[in-house]
Coordinates of C-alpha atoms and ligand atoms in Angstrom, one line a residue:
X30 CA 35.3 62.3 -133.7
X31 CA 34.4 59.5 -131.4
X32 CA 34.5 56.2 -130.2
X33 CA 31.5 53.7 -129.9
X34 CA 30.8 50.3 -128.1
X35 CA 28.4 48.3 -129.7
X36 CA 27.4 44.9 -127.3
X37 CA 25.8 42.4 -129.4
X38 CA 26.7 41.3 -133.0
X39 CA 23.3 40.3 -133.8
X40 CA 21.0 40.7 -137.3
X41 CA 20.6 44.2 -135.9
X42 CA 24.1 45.0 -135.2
X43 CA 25.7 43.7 -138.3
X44 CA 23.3 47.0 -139.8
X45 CA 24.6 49.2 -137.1
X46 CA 28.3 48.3 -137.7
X47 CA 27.9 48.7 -141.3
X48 CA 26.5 51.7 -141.2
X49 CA 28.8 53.5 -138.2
X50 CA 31.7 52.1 -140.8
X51 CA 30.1 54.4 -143.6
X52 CA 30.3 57.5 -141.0
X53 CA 33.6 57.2 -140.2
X54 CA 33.4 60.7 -139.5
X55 CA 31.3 60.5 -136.3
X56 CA 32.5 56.8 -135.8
X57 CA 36.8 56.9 -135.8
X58 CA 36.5 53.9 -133.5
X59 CA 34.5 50.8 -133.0
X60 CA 34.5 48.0 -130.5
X61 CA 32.4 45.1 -131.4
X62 CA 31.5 43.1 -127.7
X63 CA 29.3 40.1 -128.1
X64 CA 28.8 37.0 -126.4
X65 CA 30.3 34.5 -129.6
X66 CA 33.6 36.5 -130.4
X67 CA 33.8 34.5 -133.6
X68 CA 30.6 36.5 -135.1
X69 CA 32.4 39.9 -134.1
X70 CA 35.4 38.7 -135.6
X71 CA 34.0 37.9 -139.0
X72 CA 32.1 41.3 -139.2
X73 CA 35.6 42.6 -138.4
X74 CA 37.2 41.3 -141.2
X75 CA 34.5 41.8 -144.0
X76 CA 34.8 45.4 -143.2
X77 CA 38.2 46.5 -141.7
X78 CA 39.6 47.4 -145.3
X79 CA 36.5 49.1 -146.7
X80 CA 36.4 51.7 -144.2
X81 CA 38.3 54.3 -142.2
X82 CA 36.7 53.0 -138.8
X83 CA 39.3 51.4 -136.8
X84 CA 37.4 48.3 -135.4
X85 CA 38.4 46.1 -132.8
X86 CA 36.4 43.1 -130.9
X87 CA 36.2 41.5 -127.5
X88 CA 34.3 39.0 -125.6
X89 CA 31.3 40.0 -123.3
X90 CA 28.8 38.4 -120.7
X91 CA 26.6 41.4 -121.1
X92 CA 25.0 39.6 -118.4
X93 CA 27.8 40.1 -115.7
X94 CA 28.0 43.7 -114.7
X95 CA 31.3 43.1 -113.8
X96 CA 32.4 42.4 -117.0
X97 CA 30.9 44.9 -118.8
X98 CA 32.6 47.6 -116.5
X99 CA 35.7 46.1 -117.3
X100 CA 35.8 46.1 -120.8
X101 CA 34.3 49.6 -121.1
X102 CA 36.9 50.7 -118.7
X103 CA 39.2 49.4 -121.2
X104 CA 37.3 50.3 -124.3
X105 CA 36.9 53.8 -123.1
X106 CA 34.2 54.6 -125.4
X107 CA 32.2 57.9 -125.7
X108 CA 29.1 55.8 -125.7
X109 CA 27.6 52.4 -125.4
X110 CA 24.9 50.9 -128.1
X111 CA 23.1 48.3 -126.8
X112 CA 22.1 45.9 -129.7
X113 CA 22.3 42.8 -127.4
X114 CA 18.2 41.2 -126.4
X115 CA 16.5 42.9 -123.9
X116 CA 17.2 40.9 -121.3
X117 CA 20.8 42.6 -120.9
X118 CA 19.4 46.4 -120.4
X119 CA 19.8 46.9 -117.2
X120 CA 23.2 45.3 -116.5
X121 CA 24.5 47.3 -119.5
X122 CA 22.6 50.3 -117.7
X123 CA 24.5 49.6 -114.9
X124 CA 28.3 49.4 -116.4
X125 CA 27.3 52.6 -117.9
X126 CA 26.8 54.5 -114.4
X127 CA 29.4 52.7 -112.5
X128 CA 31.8 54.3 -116.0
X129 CA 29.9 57.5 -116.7
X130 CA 29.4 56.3 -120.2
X131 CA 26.3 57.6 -122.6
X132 CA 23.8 54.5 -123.6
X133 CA 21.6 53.9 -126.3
X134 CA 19.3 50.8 -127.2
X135 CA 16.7 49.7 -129.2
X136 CA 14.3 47.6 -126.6
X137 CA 12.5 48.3 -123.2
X138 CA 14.0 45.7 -120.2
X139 CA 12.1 42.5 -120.2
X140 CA 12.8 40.1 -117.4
X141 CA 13.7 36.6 -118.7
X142 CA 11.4 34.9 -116.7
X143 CA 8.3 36.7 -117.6
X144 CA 7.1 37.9 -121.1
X145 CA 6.4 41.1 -119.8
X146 CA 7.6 44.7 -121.6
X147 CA 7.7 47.8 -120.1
X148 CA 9.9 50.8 -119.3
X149 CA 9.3 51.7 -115.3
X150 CA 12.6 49.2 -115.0
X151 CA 14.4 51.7 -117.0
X152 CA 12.4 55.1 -116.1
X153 CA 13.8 54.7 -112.3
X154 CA 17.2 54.8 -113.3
X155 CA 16.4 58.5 -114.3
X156 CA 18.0 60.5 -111.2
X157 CA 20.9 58.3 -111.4
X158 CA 21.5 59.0 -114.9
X159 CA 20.6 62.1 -114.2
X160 CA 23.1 62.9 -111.2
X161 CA 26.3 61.1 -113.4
X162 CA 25.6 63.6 -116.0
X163 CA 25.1 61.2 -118.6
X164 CA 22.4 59.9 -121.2
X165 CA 20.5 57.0 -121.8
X166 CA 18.9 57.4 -124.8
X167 CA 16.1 54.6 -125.0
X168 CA 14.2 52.8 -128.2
X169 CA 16.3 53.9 -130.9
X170 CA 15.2 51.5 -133.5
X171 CA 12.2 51.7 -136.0
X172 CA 9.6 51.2 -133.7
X173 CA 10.0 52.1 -131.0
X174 CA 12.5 54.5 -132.1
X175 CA 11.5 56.1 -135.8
X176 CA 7.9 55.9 -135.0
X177 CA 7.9 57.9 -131.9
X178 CA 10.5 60.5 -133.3
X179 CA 7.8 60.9 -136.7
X180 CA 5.1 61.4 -133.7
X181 CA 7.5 64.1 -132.4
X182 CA 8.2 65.8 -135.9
X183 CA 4.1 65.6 -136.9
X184 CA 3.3 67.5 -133.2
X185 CA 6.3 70.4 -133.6
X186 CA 5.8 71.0 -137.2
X187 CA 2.1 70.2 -138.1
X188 CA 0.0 70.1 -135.2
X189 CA -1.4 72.0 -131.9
X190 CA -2.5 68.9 -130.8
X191 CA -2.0 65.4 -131.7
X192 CA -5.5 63.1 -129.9
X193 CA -5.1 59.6 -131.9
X194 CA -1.9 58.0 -133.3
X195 CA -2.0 54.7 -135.2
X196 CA 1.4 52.7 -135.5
X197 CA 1.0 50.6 -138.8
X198 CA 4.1 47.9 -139.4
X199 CA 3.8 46.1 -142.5
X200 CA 6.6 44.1 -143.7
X201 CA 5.3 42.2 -147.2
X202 CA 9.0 40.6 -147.8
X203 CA 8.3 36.9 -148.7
X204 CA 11.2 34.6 -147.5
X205 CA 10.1 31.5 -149.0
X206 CA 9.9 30.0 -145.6
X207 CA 6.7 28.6 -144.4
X208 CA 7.6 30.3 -141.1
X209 CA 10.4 32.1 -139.7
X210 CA 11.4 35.4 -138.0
X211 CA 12.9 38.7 -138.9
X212 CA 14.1 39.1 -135.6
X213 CA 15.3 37.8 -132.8
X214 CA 12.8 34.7 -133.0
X215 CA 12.3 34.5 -129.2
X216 CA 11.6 38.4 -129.0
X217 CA 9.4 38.1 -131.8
X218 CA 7.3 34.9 -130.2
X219 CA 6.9 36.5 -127.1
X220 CA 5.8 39.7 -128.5
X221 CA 3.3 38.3 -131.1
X222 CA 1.9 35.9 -128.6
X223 CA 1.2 38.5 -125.6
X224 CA -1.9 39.7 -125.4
X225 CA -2.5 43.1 -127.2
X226 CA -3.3 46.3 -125.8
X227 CA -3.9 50.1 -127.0
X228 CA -4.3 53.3 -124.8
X229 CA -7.2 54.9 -125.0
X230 CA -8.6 57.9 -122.6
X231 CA -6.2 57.7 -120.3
X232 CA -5.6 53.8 -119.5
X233 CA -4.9 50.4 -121.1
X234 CA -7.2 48.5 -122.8
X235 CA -6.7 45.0 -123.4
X236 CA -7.0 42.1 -125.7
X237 CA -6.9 38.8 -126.5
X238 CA -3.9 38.2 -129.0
X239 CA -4.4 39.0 -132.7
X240 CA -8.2 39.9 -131.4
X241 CA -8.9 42.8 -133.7
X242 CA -7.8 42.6 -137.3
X243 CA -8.1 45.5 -140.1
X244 CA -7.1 45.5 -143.5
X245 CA -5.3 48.2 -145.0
X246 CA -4.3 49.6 -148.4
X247 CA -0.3 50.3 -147.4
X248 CA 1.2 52.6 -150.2
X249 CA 3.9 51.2 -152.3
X250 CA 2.4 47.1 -151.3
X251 CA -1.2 47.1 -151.0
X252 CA -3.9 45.7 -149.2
X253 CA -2.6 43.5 -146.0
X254 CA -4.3 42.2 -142.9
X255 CA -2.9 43.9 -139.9
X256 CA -3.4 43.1 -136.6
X257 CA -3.3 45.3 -133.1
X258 CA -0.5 44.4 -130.7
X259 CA 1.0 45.6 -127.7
X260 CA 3.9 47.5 -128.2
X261 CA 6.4 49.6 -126.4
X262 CA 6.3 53.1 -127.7
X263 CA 2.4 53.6 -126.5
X264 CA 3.7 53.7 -123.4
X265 CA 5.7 56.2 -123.6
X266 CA 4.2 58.2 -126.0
X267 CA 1.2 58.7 -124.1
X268 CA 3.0 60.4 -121.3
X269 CA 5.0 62.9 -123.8
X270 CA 2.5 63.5 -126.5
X271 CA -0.2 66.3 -125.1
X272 CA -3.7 66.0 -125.6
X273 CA -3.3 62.3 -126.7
X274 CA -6.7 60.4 -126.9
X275 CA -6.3 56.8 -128.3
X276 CA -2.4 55.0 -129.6
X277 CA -2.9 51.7 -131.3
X278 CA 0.2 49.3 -132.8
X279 CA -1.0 47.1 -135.9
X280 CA 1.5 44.8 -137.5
X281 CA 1.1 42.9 -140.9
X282 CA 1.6 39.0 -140.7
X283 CA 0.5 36.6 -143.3
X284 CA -1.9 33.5 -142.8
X285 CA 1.3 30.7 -143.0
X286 CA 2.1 32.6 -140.4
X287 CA -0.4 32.8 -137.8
X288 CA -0.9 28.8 -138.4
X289 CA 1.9 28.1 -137.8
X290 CA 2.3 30.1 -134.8
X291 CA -1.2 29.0 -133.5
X292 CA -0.2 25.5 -133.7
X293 CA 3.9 26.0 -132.3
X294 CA 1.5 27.6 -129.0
X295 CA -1.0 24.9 -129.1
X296 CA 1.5 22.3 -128.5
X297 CA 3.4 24.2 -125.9
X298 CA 6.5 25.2 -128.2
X299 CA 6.0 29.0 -127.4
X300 CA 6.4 28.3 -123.7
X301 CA 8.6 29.9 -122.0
X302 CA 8.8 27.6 -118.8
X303 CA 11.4 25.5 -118.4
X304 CA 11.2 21.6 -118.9
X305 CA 12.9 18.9 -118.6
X306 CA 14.5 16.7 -121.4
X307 CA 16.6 14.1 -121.0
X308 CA 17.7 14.4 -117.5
X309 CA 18.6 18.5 -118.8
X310 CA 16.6 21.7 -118.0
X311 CA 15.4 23.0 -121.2
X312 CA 13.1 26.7 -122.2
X313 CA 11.1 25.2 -125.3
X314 CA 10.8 28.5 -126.8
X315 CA 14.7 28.9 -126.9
X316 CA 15.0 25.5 -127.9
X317 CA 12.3 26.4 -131.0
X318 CA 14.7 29.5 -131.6
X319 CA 17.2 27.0 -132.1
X320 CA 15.8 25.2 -134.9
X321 CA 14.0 28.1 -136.8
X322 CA 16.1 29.9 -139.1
X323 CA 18.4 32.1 -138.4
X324 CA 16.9 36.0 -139.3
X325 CA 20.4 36.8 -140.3
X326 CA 19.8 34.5 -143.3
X327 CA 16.9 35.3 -144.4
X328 CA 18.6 38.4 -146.2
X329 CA 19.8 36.7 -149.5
X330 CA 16.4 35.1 -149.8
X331 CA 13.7 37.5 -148.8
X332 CA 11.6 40.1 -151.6
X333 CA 9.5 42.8 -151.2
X334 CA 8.8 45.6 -149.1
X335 CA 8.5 47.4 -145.7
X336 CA 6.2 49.9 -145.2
X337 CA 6.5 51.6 -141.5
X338 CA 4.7 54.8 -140.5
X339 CA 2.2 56.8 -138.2
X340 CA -0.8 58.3 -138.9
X341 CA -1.9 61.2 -136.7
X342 CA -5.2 63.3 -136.0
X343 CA -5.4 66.3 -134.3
X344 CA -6.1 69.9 -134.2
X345 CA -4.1 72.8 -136.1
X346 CA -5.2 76.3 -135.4
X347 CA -8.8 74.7 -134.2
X348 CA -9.2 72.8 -137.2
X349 CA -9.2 68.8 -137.5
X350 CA -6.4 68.0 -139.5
X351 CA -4.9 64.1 -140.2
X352 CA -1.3 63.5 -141.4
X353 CA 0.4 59.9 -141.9
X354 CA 4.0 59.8 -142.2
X355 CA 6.2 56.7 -143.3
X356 CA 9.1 55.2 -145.0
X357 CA 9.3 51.9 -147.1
X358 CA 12.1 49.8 -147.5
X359 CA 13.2 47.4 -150.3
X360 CA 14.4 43.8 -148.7
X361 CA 16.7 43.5 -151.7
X362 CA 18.2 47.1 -151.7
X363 CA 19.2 46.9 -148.0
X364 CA 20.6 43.6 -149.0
X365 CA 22.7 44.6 -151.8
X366 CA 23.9 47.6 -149.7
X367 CA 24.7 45.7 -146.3
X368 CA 24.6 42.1 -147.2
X369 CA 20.7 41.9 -144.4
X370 CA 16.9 42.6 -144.9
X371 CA 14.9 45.4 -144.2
X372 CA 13.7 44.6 -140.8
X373 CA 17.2 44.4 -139.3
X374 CA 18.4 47.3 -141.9
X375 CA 14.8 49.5 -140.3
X376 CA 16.4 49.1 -137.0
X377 CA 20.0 49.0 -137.2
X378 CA 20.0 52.4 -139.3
X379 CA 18.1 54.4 -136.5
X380 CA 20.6 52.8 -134.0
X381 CA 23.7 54.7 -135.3
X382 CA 21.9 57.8 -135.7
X383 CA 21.1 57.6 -131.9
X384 CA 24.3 56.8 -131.4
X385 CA 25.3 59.9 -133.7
X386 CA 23.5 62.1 -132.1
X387 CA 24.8 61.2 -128.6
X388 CA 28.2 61.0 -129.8
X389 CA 28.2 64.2 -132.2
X390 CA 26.5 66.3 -128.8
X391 CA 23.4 67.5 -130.9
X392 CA 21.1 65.4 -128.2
X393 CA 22.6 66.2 -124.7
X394 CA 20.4 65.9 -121.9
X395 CA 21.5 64.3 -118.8
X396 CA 19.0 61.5 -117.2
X397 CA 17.0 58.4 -119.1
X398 CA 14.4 59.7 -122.1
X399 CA 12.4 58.3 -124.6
X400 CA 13.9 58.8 -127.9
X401 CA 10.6 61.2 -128.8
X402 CA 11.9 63.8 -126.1
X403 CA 15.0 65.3 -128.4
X404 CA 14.6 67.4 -131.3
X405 CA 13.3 65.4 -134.3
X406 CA 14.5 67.7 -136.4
X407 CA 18.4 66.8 -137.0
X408 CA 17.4 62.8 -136.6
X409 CA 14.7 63.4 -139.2
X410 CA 17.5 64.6 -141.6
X411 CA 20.1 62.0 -141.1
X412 CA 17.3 59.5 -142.1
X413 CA 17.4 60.9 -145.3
X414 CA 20.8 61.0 -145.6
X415 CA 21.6 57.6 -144.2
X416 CA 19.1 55.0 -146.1
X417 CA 15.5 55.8 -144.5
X418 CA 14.0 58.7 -146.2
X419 CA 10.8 59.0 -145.0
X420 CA 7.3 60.6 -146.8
X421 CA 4.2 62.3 -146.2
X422 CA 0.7 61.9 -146.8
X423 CA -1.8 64.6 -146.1
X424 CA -4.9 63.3 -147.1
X425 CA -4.4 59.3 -145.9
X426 CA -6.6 56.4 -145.8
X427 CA -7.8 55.7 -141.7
X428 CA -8.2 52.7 -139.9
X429 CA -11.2 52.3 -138.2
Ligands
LIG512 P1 20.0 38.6 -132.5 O1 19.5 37.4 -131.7 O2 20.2 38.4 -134.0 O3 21.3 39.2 -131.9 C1 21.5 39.4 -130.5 C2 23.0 39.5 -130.2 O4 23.1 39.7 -128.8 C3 23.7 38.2 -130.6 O5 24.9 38.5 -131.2 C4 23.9 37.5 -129.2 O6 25.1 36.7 -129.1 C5 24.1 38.8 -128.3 N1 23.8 38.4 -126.9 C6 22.8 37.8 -126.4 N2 22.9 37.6 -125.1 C7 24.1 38.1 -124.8 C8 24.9 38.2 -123.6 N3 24.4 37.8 -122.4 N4 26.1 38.8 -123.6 C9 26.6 39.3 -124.8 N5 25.9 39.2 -126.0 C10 24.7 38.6 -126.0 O7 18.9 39.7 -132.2 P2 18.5 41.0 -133.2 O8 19.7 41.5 -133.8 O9 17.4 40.5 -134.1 O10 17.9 42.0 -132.2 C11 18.7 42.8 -131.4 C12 17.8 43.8 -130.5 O11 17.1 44.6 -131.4 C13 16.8 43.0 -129.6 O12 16.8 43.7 -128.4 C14 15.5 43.3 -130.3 O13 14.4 43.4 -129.4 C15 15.8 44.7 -130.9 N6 14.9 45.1 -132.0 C16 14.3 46.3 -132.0 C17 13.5 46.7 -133.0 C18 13.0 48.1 -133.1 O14 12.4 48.5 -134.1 N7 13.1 48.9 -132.0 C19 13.2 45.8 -134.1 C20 13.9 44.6 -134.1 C21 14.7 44.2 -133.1 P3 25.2 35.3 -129.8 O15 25.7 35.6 -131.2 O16 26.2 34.6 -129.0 O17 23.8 34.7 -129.8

């Protein structure tokens, strides 16, 4: 049916090409574009002669606009899936508008230079998008991504009115590691360290990082200490969920964890200015990233569970009515199945269904939207289908 261009051959990616290679359906052709060839090439190879997907590779700066327009021009894909860091968005954007190619991705545009996330980057390419008669599709990953299209499925299907969405992301995989990463580790450092925020009547509230703790009993784990962060989909869930009152993010993380990240920051390893060593310009949060362990690895060694969901108050027909919806993923299953661990698996599944949906025309809208603005309906299914199937809790436990 189509052809895709995946940029990026990442933790994430390696899910996302595995699972476009099981849909070979929807996914006839594959081009793998990533910085390191070598990576794409290796992928390639484990997979070529398990699956009907014809795959090919080539060599990107997804930095260099340039570049990019060139190989898409070459590539000719029906879409492009963005699995690179976030740093790449908007040149990817760019090749995509300059080619009249569809583009998905999993993370709003952060500039290098400043660990500061938001979408309005992104949001003011909408007329252009908009004019070339093509879609960006953006934050097709768990969360963002998953979470916001359960926001959209609990607001057509169980609600008049949704006022106060929690975001709970618990991941109680044990790694062995006294600290590492699931993702990206320089992503993940800048996020965890920001200060946290949550929307609440109409405007941002802000905190001091890990400020406000909770525990709570996640089904299928248990009890975990969860803390609130700032975190992408708020923002744009506040603008497309009516009648919203108060969106908060909380994400699990163990005490090994915060001491070790309290003291990395303490002694200036989370920085992200540059310094010089040895007569050479280095950033010593990339040069950390460097000596952490890989999140690719951690898949052969990691146990447990994820437990990702939303839990939603509202009105239905003038009544108060709360509703939590979630899935929960097995670090060794998704390991077994694609050879990674959940948190990539959570994120990489989501990002071929995007891409399925852009490719297969069921989401067709013209301009930049947040991934809660389509139909939940069909993406809700292929969940199912494709490795997240998801539950519901009418009667769940709040936080307070
Ligand atoms: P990784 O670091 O494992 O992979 C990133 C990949 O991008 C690597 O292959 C890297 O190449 C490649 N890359 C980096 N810079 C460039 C460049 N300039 N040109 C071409 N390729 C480049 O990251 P993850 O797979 O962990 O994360 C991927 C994305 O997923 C990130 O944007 C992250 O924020 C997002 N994410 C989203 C989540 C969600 O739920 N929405 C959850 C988790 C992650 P090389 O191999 O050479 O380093």
């Amino acid at each position: 049916m189509g052809k895709l261009l995946i940029i990026g051959c990442g933790g994430v990616a390696s899910v996302a090409i595995h699972k476009c290679c099981q849909n070979s359906e929807v996914f006839e052709e594959l081009c793998i574009a990533s910085r390191t060839v070598e990576k794409c090439n290796a992928l390639k190879n484990k997979l070529e002669s398990k699956t009907k997907t014809k795959i090919t590779t080539a060599q990107v700066d997804a930095n260099n606009t340039e570049e990019l327009i060139k190989l898409i021009n070459n590539v000719k894909p029906d879409a492009v899936l963005n699995l690179a860091l976030p740093y790449q968005d908007l040149t990817i954007m760019e090749a995509c508008l300059a080619t009249g190619v569809h583009y998905i991705d999993t993370a709003n545009y952060e500039p290098e230079d400043t660990a500061k996330f938001e979408y309005k980057w992104q949001w003011a390419y909408r007329e252009r998008f908009e004019k070339a008669g093509i879609t960006a599709l953006l934050g097709s990953g768990f969360d963002p991504g998953v979470t916001s299209v359960f926001s959209a499925y609990a607001l057509k299907h169980y609600f008049d009115e949704i006022n106060y969405i929690d975001i709970l992301d618990c991941n109680a995989g044990d790694h062995g590691y006294p600290f590492a990463t699931n993702f990206n580790p320089e992503i993940n450092i800048r996020e965890v360290s920001a200060k946290g925020s949550y929307w609440e009547n109409g405007r941002w509230v802000e905190t001091e990082p890990m400020e406000i703790k909770r525990v709570y009993n996640f089904p299928e784990i248990g009890e975990k200490d969860m803390y609130l962060l700032h975190h992408e989909e708020i923002e744009s869930l506040a603008l497309n969920i009516p009648g919203i009152k108060r969106i908060r993010f909380f994400m699990t993380f163990g005490q090994s964890y915060l001491t070790h990240l309290k003291c990395l920051e303490n002694v200036g390893m989370t920085s992200i200015k540059p310094i010089m060593y040895e007569g050479k310009e280095i950033v010593p949060l990339q040069f950390l990233k460097a000596v952490l362990p890989d999140p690719s690895s951690l898949g052969a060694r990691t146990k447990g569970k994820t437990n990702i969901g939303c839990i939603f108050i509202g009105k239905k027909d003038g009544k108060e009515k709360k509703l939590y919806i979630y899935n929960t993923c097995d670090h060794e299953e998704c390991y077994k199945e694609v050879g990674s661990q959940a948190v990539a698996y959570t994120t990489g599944v989501p990002a071929m269904i995007g891409a399925m949906m852009i490719i297969k025309g069921i989401w067709k809208k013209p301009g930049v939207y947040n991934i809660e603005e389509f139909n939940p309906d069909p993406f809700m299914e292929a969940l199912n289908k494709w490795g997240l199937p998801w539950k519901i809790n009418e009667n769940p436990e709040l936080v307070d």
